[in-house]
């Protein structure tokens, strides 16, 4: 899968979050998240989901093509590289 | 979209603000010829319009610049603090005060004490007085109101106490000017920083520093002033002394329009406060832990939802319901241990926020719980 990504700046302590533009909607991307702990919120007008695995947290709108990925502070580079390698392989 | 981030940048603005900015960009700049009577000087007009809002008499004592951070740096570095001298501040300060003070402490050996706030985000006057008498600081600096909780300090009492202890006093008006009454000369303040893009309803890139007549600051930024070019150093007179570089003429044209609009349309503070109370009540009913200061405050509500991280809540509010708010530490990290929370979600209202928007925001929080 091809993607673009850019760091997101926010006001949280030690934030290490990037936004990824994907060629598919969140709902379709969700099917690739086997093994992730997924929480969907369908009560929102535009439903979203949060997925977690090994300290990596993903957030996305089911109908959107942007995914936010937050990486754990102590090994963010390794986790980011692993996540991006996994994304490329999709 | 429901915009509830007015404590960061107010929106919407009165329509005349954008019109004034566009007109100023389209017209020839006024920077090339200064003074006289024929040419309109937008900067002087802004200073004059600000005088009644700030509660001061002399427009020349207002140096205009890009924002409150610029103004606060100008004040904190311009006082020429010496190693070992004390500065008293509060834990409610924004990074635009914390970081310059940390820098002055680390590089020059200036000593700084940040007084802890109560759980509403406010330092009690008695604690302020005690610290002033204990430290005898050269400078006392406080935010008029916390950008995290909205709680306002007793500015008149804080200034009086600082002066009685022999300290210069700097007030950060970023969160209050245009919303709460300000009376700098009556309070006895020495310096006050403000921004145009929050409750003054002006555009980003506008702000300033008021300096008490008779108080001289060392210019923190030096350079061209467009006049007195023969001088090797910055001119001595205010406001030129503190205004190096070309000014933001379109931005200040917008601020001038906003000030004129606000003078014609006085703020109904009681109506905004009623919206604030409705929002607090709705959030409480939705299960949120709401920080609710009593007494004078700005229309800001900080809250958390037990069991849902602030980042996740904010994401659901924005992506899922189109509610624009602020989350995290709000550039004021020292206040959080006093509040007993790690981070918050913040809704901030303006005079334009409707009752329906408040209701929708509360429903959005309900929905965000899942």
XYZ file of C-alpha atoms in Angstrom:
460
model
C 0.000 0.000 0.000
C 1.275 3.466 -0.876
C 0.893 6.208 1.710
C 1.936 9.725 2.627
C 2.698 10.707 6.180
C 3.372 13.832 8.202
C 3.961 14.428 11.902
C 1.073 15.899 13.860
C 1.919 18.569 16.374
C -0.283 18.855 19.433
C -0.185 19.934 23.041
C 0.211 16.554 24.737
C 3.369 15.673 26.630
C 5.844 13.607 24.601
C 3.464 13.299 21.669
C 4.773 11.125 18.865
C 1.898 11.052 16.422
C 1.911 10.939 12.632
C -0.963 11.197 10.183
C -1.065 8.763 7.265
C -3.047 9.313 4.057
C -4.109 5.907 2.739
C -5.569 4.890 -0.620
C -8.498 3.175 1.113
C -11.196 4.108 3.592
C -10.851 3.379 7.309
C -13.525 0.682 7.153
C -11.524 -1.289 4.581
C -8.249 -0.668 6.438
C -9.871 -2.013 9.579
C -10.063 -5.481 7.985
C -6.266 -5.578 7.886
C -6.028 -5.063 11.622
C -6.232 -8.690 12.703
C -4.541 -9.078 16.075
C -5.160 -5.442 17.045
C -7.482 -4.507 19.899
C -10.132 -2.453 18.126
C -12.769 -0.160 19.681
C -15.389 1.225 17.304
C -17.603 4.168 18.161
C -20.697 3.953 15.985
C -22.656 6.506 18.030
C -20.848 9.410 16.417
C -22.328 11.047 13.322
C -19.111 10.077 11.557
C -18.070 6.819 13.241
C -14.432 6.319 14.234
C -12.295 3.515 15.560
C -9.251 3.218 17.803
C -6.906 0.248 17.458
C -4.019 -0.683 19.757
C -1.180 -3.169 19.521
C 2.217 -3.248 21.259
C 1.929 0.367 22.369
C 0.984 1.678 18.903
C -2.392 3.454 18.835
C -4.280 4.070 15.581
C -7.273 6.373 15.194
C -9.355 6.805 12.066
C -12.820 7.627 10.808
C -14.474 4.615 9.205
C -15.349 6.731 6.178
C -12.064 8.631 6.056
C -8.708 7.926 4.434
C -6.497 9.410 7.126
C -5.125 7.335 9.999
C -3.357 8.801 13.022
C -0.672 6.618 14.521
C 0.888 7.299 17.932
C 4.079 5.460 18.870
C 5.486 4.695 22.329
C 8.077 7.208 23.488
C 10.867 4.769 24.344
C 11.016 3.014 20.942
C 9.052 5.217 18.587
C 11.508 5.014 15.693
C 11.561 1.217 15.681
C 7.789 0.963 16.044
C 7.225 3.569 13.317
C 9.534 1.727 10.925
C 7.800 -1.573 11.680
C 4.363 -0.004 11.187
C 5.357 1.558 7.873
C 6.931 -1.678 6.640
C 3.689 -3.448 7.528
C 1.651 -0.770 5.726
C 3.802 -1.068 2.588
C 3.302 -4.803 2.569
C -0.504 -4.517 2.645
C -18.470 22.570 12.450
C -18.844 23.821 16.017
C -15.939 26.076 16.917
C -15.119 25.980 20.628
C -11.472 27.051 20.584
C -11.881 30.761 21.186
C -9.322 30.880 23.994
C -6.728 29.972 21.353
C -8.014 32.141 18.490
C -11.500 33.594 18.387
C -13.710 32.737 15.428
C -15.827 33.925 13.757
C -14.776 37.550 13.594
C -17.107 40.446 12.794
C -17.331 40.706 8.986
C -15.688 44.140 9.034
C -12.391 42.592 10.211
C -11.743 40.612 7.006
C -12.916 43.569 4.923
C -10.448 45.886 6.680
C -7.555 43.420 6.239
C -8.336 43.013 2.517
C -8.649 46.758 2.020
C -5.311 47.383 3.751
C -3.558 44.805 1.557
C -5.101 46.334 -1.567
C -4.153 49.907 -0.662
C -0.637 51.401 -0.897
C 1.229 50.854 2.370
C 1.419 53.742 4.785
C 4.840 52.817 6.134
C 6.753 55.054 3.701
C 5.602 58.317 5.234
C 4.972 58.692 8.940
C 3.303 61.300 11.070
C 1.657 64.472 9.880
C -2.030 64.993 9.580
C -2.865 63.986 6.007
C -1.975 60.275 6.079
C -3.975 57.844 8.188
C -1.725 56.065 10.733
C -3.398 52.760 11.536
C -0.963 51.961 14.358
C -1.661 55.197 16.199
C -5.395 54.712 15.635
C -5.159 51.233 17.184
C -3.241 52.594 20.171
C -5.904 55.243 20.691
C -8.711 52.718 20.403
C -6.961 50.428 22.895
C -6.580 53.079 25.615
C -10.130 52.789 27.020
C -10.038 48.987 26.718
C -6.779 48.808 28.692
C -7.748 51.579 31.090
C -4.760 53.779 30.221
C -4.378 57.368 29.043
C -1.260 57.626 26.875
C -1.438 55.765 23.539
C 2.308 56.220 22.948
C 2.975 53.860 25.860
C 1.529 50.964 23.837
C 4.131 49.179 21.699
C 2.501 47.123 18.949
C 3.866 43.820 17.711
C 2.884 40.380 16.476
C 1.476 38.757 19.622
C 1.488 38.471 23.396
C 4.536 36.181 23.353
C 6.521 38.969 21.692
C 5.215 41.420 24.273
C 5.996 39.161 27.232
C 9.538 38.538 25.964
C 9.960 42.281 25.516
C 8.945 42.866 29.127
C 10.822 39.962 30.720
C 14.093 40.566 28.883
C 13.693 44.342 28.771
C 13.712 44.776 32.537
C 17.363 43.742 32.579
C 16.979 41.341 35.501
C 20.204 40.605 37.369
C 21.608 37.318 38.744
C 20.124 36.515 42.127
C 17.081 38.764 41.713
C 13.757 37.082 42.337
C 10.802 36.853 39.980
C 7.468 35.723 41.397
C 4.989 34.057 39.045
C 2.090 31.618 39.258
C 1.747 28.004 38.195
C -1.044 29.143 35.879
C 1.358 30.900 33.505
C 1.560 30.072 29.816
C 4.809 28.900 28.215
C 5.209 32.425 26.832
C 6.063 33.394 30.430
C 7.465 30.081 31.700
C 10.037 29.609 28.952
C 11.563 33.125 29.072
C 11.739 32.848 32.874
C 13.338 29.401 32.665
C 15.829 30.819 30.178
C 16.632 33.786 32.440
C 17.094 31.432 35.370
C 19.360 29.048 33.472
C 21.487 31.638 31.680
C 21.584 34.578 34.087
C 20.921 33.058 37.475
C 17.640 34.914 37.972
C 15.668 33.157 40.716
C 12.047 32.249 39.969
C 9.273 30.951 42.180
C 6.039 29.673 40.667
C 3.260 29.773 43.253
C 0.958 26.747 43.155
C -2.687 27.290 42.225
C -5.746 25.941 43.951
C -7.851 23.267 42.234
C -9.662 25.946 40.216
C -6.431 27.244 38.685
C -6.172 30.399 40.764
C -3.508 31.544 43.272
C -5.145 32.924 46.435
C -4.344 36.587 47.120
C -3.052 35.716 50.614
C -0.487 33.273 49.166
C 0.602 35.907 46.635
C 1.037 38.502 49.399
C 2.987 36.071 51.593
C 5.392 35.191 48.770
C 5.916 38.855 47.867
C 6.901 39.693 51.439
C 9.082 36.593 51.727
C 10.985 37.008 48.440
C 10.856 40.772 47.844
C 11.043 40.088 44.096
C 12.211 42.580 41.494
C 9.307 41.453 39.282
C 5.913 39.870 39.891
C 4.139 38.418 36.864
C 0.725 36.836 36.660
C -1.829 35.844 34.091
C -5.093 37.726 34.523
C -6.920 34.431 33.878
C -5.813 30.840 33.391
C -6.064 29.647 29.801
C -6.775 26.143 31.152
C -9.581 26.773 33.666
C -10.667 30.353 32.932
C -10.285 31.370 36.597
C -9.341 35.050 36.872
C -6.947 36.397 39.442
C -7.824 39.424 41.552
C -5.751 41.674 39.302
C -6.238 44.852 41.322
C -5.297 43.059 44.551
C -2.319 41.300 42.943
C -0.967 44.587 41.528
C -1.494 46.464 44.797
C 0.312 43.769 46.776
C 3.221 43.667 44.320
C 3.658 47.431 44.419
C 3.489 47.420 48.213
C 6.348 44.889 48.229
C 8.416 47.042 45.873
C 8.097 44.774 42.836
C 7.454 45.766 39.255
C 4.306 44.010 38.087
C 3.617 42.495 34.664
C 0.097 41.332 33.802
C -0.578 38.847 31.007
C -3.928 39.907 29.529
C -3.903 37.343 26.701
C -6.983 35.518 27.980
C -9.008 38.468 29.181
C -8.666 41.659 27.149
C -11.968 42.151 25.352
C -13.824 39.842 27.732
C -13.163 40.948 31.324
C -12.845 44.564 32.478
C -9.239 45.777 32.565
C -8.058 48.954 34.335
C -4.253 48.952 34.250
C -3.664 52.443 35.644
C -6.265 51.997 38.362
C -4.708 48.648 39.308
C -1.230 50.191 39.442
C 0.317 47.804 36.899
C 3.704 48.530 35.355
C 3.511 46.389 32.244
C 0.786 44.453 30.444
C 0.928 42.132 27.449
C -2.058 41.471 25.210
C -3.012 39.831 21.959
C -5.476 40.930 19.298
C -6.618 37.546 18.048
C -8.564 36.250 21.037
C -11.377 38.221 22.737
C -10.510 41.474 20.969
C -11.738 39.627 17.838
C -8.862 40.826 15.664
C -6.673 38.805 13.297
C -3.669 36.689 14.263
C -0.357 38.550 14.170
C -1.493 41.475 16.317
C -0.600 42.193 19.919
C 1.229 44.597 22.123
C 2.815 45.689 25.362
C 1.688 48.585 27.515
C 4.468 50.199 29.551
C 3.724 52.503 32.472
C 4.841 56.087 31.746
C 8.236 56.657 33.315
C 9.321 53.008 33.075
C 12.040 52.389 30.491
C 12.719 48.960 28.995
C 15.835 47.817 27.192
C 14.659 46.934 23.645
C 14.754 43.156 23.227
C 14.545 43.479 19.451
C 16.474 46.236 17.683
C 16.572 47.361 14.080
C 14.957 49.761 11.626
C 12.226 52.077 12.808
C 11.620 53.976 9.557
C 12.538 57.235 11.297
C 15.612 58.626 13.136
C 17.807 56.506 10.884
C 20.875 58.543 11.829
C 20.875 57.032 15.347
C 23.215 54.116 16.033
C 20.851 52.718 18.643
C 17.099 52.500 19.083
C 15.399 55.883 19.659
C 14.546 56.651 23.283
C 10.925 57.651 22.800
C 7.963 55.340 23.075
C 6.633 53.470 21.234
C 9.462 53.613 18.660
C 11.948 52.341 21.224
C 10.239 48.962 21.323
C 8.958 48.677 17.735
C 11.774 47.553 15.439
C 10.879 46.427 11.920
C 7.950 46.929 9.580
C 4.607 46.675 11.303
C 1.704 44.418 10.314
C -0.439 47.106 8.712
C -3.180 44.793 7.355
C -3.397 42.943 10.649
C -3.729 46.111 12.701
C -6.282 47.485 10.219
C -8.292 44.365 11.044
C -7.803 44.871 14.769
C -8.867 48.499 14.474
C -12.069 47.397 12.727
C -12.686 44.825 15.480
C -12.179 47.437 18.207
C -14.575 49.832 16.490
C -17.131 47.038 16.072
C -16.832 46.034 19.733
C -17.293 49.643 20.829
C -20.570 49.721 18.883
C -21.630 46.258 20.062
C -20.830 45.963 23.772
C -20.260 42.438 25.024
C -23.166 40.860 26.891
C -20.996 39.070 29.449
C -24.004 37.755 31.352
C -25.288 36.000 28.232
C -21.904 34.340 27.613
C -21.769 33.329 31.270
C -25.217 31.739 30.960
C -23.921 29.668 28.016
C -20.882 28.726 30.102
C -23.106 27.535 32.966
C -25.277 25.527 30.554
C -22.161 23.913 29.089
C -20.737 23.035 32.515
C -24.068 21.542 33.592
C -24.428 19.544 30.368
C -20.914 18.156 30.612
C -21.449 17.174 34.244
C -24.653 15.380 33.282
C -22.700 13.584 30.547
C -20.381 12.174 33.213
C -17.455 14.521 32.700
C -15.204 15.729 35.497
C -15.510 19.478 34.974
C -13.231 22.139 36.462
C -15.644 24.852 37.531
C -14.062 27.967 38.996
C -16.290 30.200 41.064
C -16.109 33.981 40.783
C -14.757 35.941 37.855
C -13.717 33.784 34.913
C -13.437 33.630 31.149
C -15.762 31.366 29.108
C -13.472 28.341 29.273
C -14.352 24.812 30.410
C -11.655 22.201 30.970
C -12.830 18.653 31.557
C -11.961 14.995 31.398
C -14.074 11.894 30.866
C -13.207 9.057 33.242
C -11.968 6.050 31.291
C -11.378 7.899 28.020
C -7.963 9.493 27.297
C -8.188 13.169 26.333
C -6.549 12.497 22.965
C -9.147 9.864 22.111
C -12.017 12.073 23.271
C -10.777 15.041 21.264
C -10.319 12.870 18.182
C -13.885 11.587 18.465
C -15.216 15.115 18.969
C -13.428 16.536 15.939
C -13.510 13.642 13.475
C -16.813 12.244 14.623
C -18.846 15.345 15.404
C -16.975 18.323 13.947
C -16.386 19.967 17.334
C -13.178 22.029 17.316
C -11.584 22.171 20.759
C -8.163 22.102 22.392
C -6.602 19.179 24.243
C -3.500 18.312 26.193
C -1.461 20.706 28.311
C -2.596 23.932 26.602
C 0.975 25.363 26.749
C 0.571 25.734 30.532
C 2.175 22.573 31.942
C 2.770 23.800 35.503
C -0.906 24.108 36.342
C -1.758 20.435 35.880
C -0.340 19.038 39.139
C -2.397 21.709 40.941
C -5.559 20.605 39.143
C -4.931 16.935 39.874
C -5.228 15.865 36.227
C -2.651 14.925 33.606
C -4.312 16.744 30.727
C -7.738 18.085 29.754
C -10.063 18.744 26.872
C -10.949 22.436 26.711
C -14.039 24.066 25.258
C -13.893 27.862 25.020
C -16.865 29.978 24.030
C -17.223 33.420 22.521
C -19.979 35.997 22.296
C -20.993 34.293 19.027
C -21.445 30.779 20.478
C -25.136 29.843 20.319
C -27.222 27.847 22.801
C -27.716 25.241 20.064
C -23.950 24.874 19.632
C -23.580 24.333 23.386
C -26.267 21.661 23.253
C -24.628 19.967 20.247
C -21.240 19.995 21.976
C -22.702 18.250 25.023
C -24.418 15.673 22.773
C -21.094 15.159 21.009
C -19.404 14.373 24.335
C -22.206 11.901 25.116
C -21.657 10.233 21.734
C -17.877 10.206 22.155
C -18.265 7.950 25.198
C -19.341 5.224 22.771
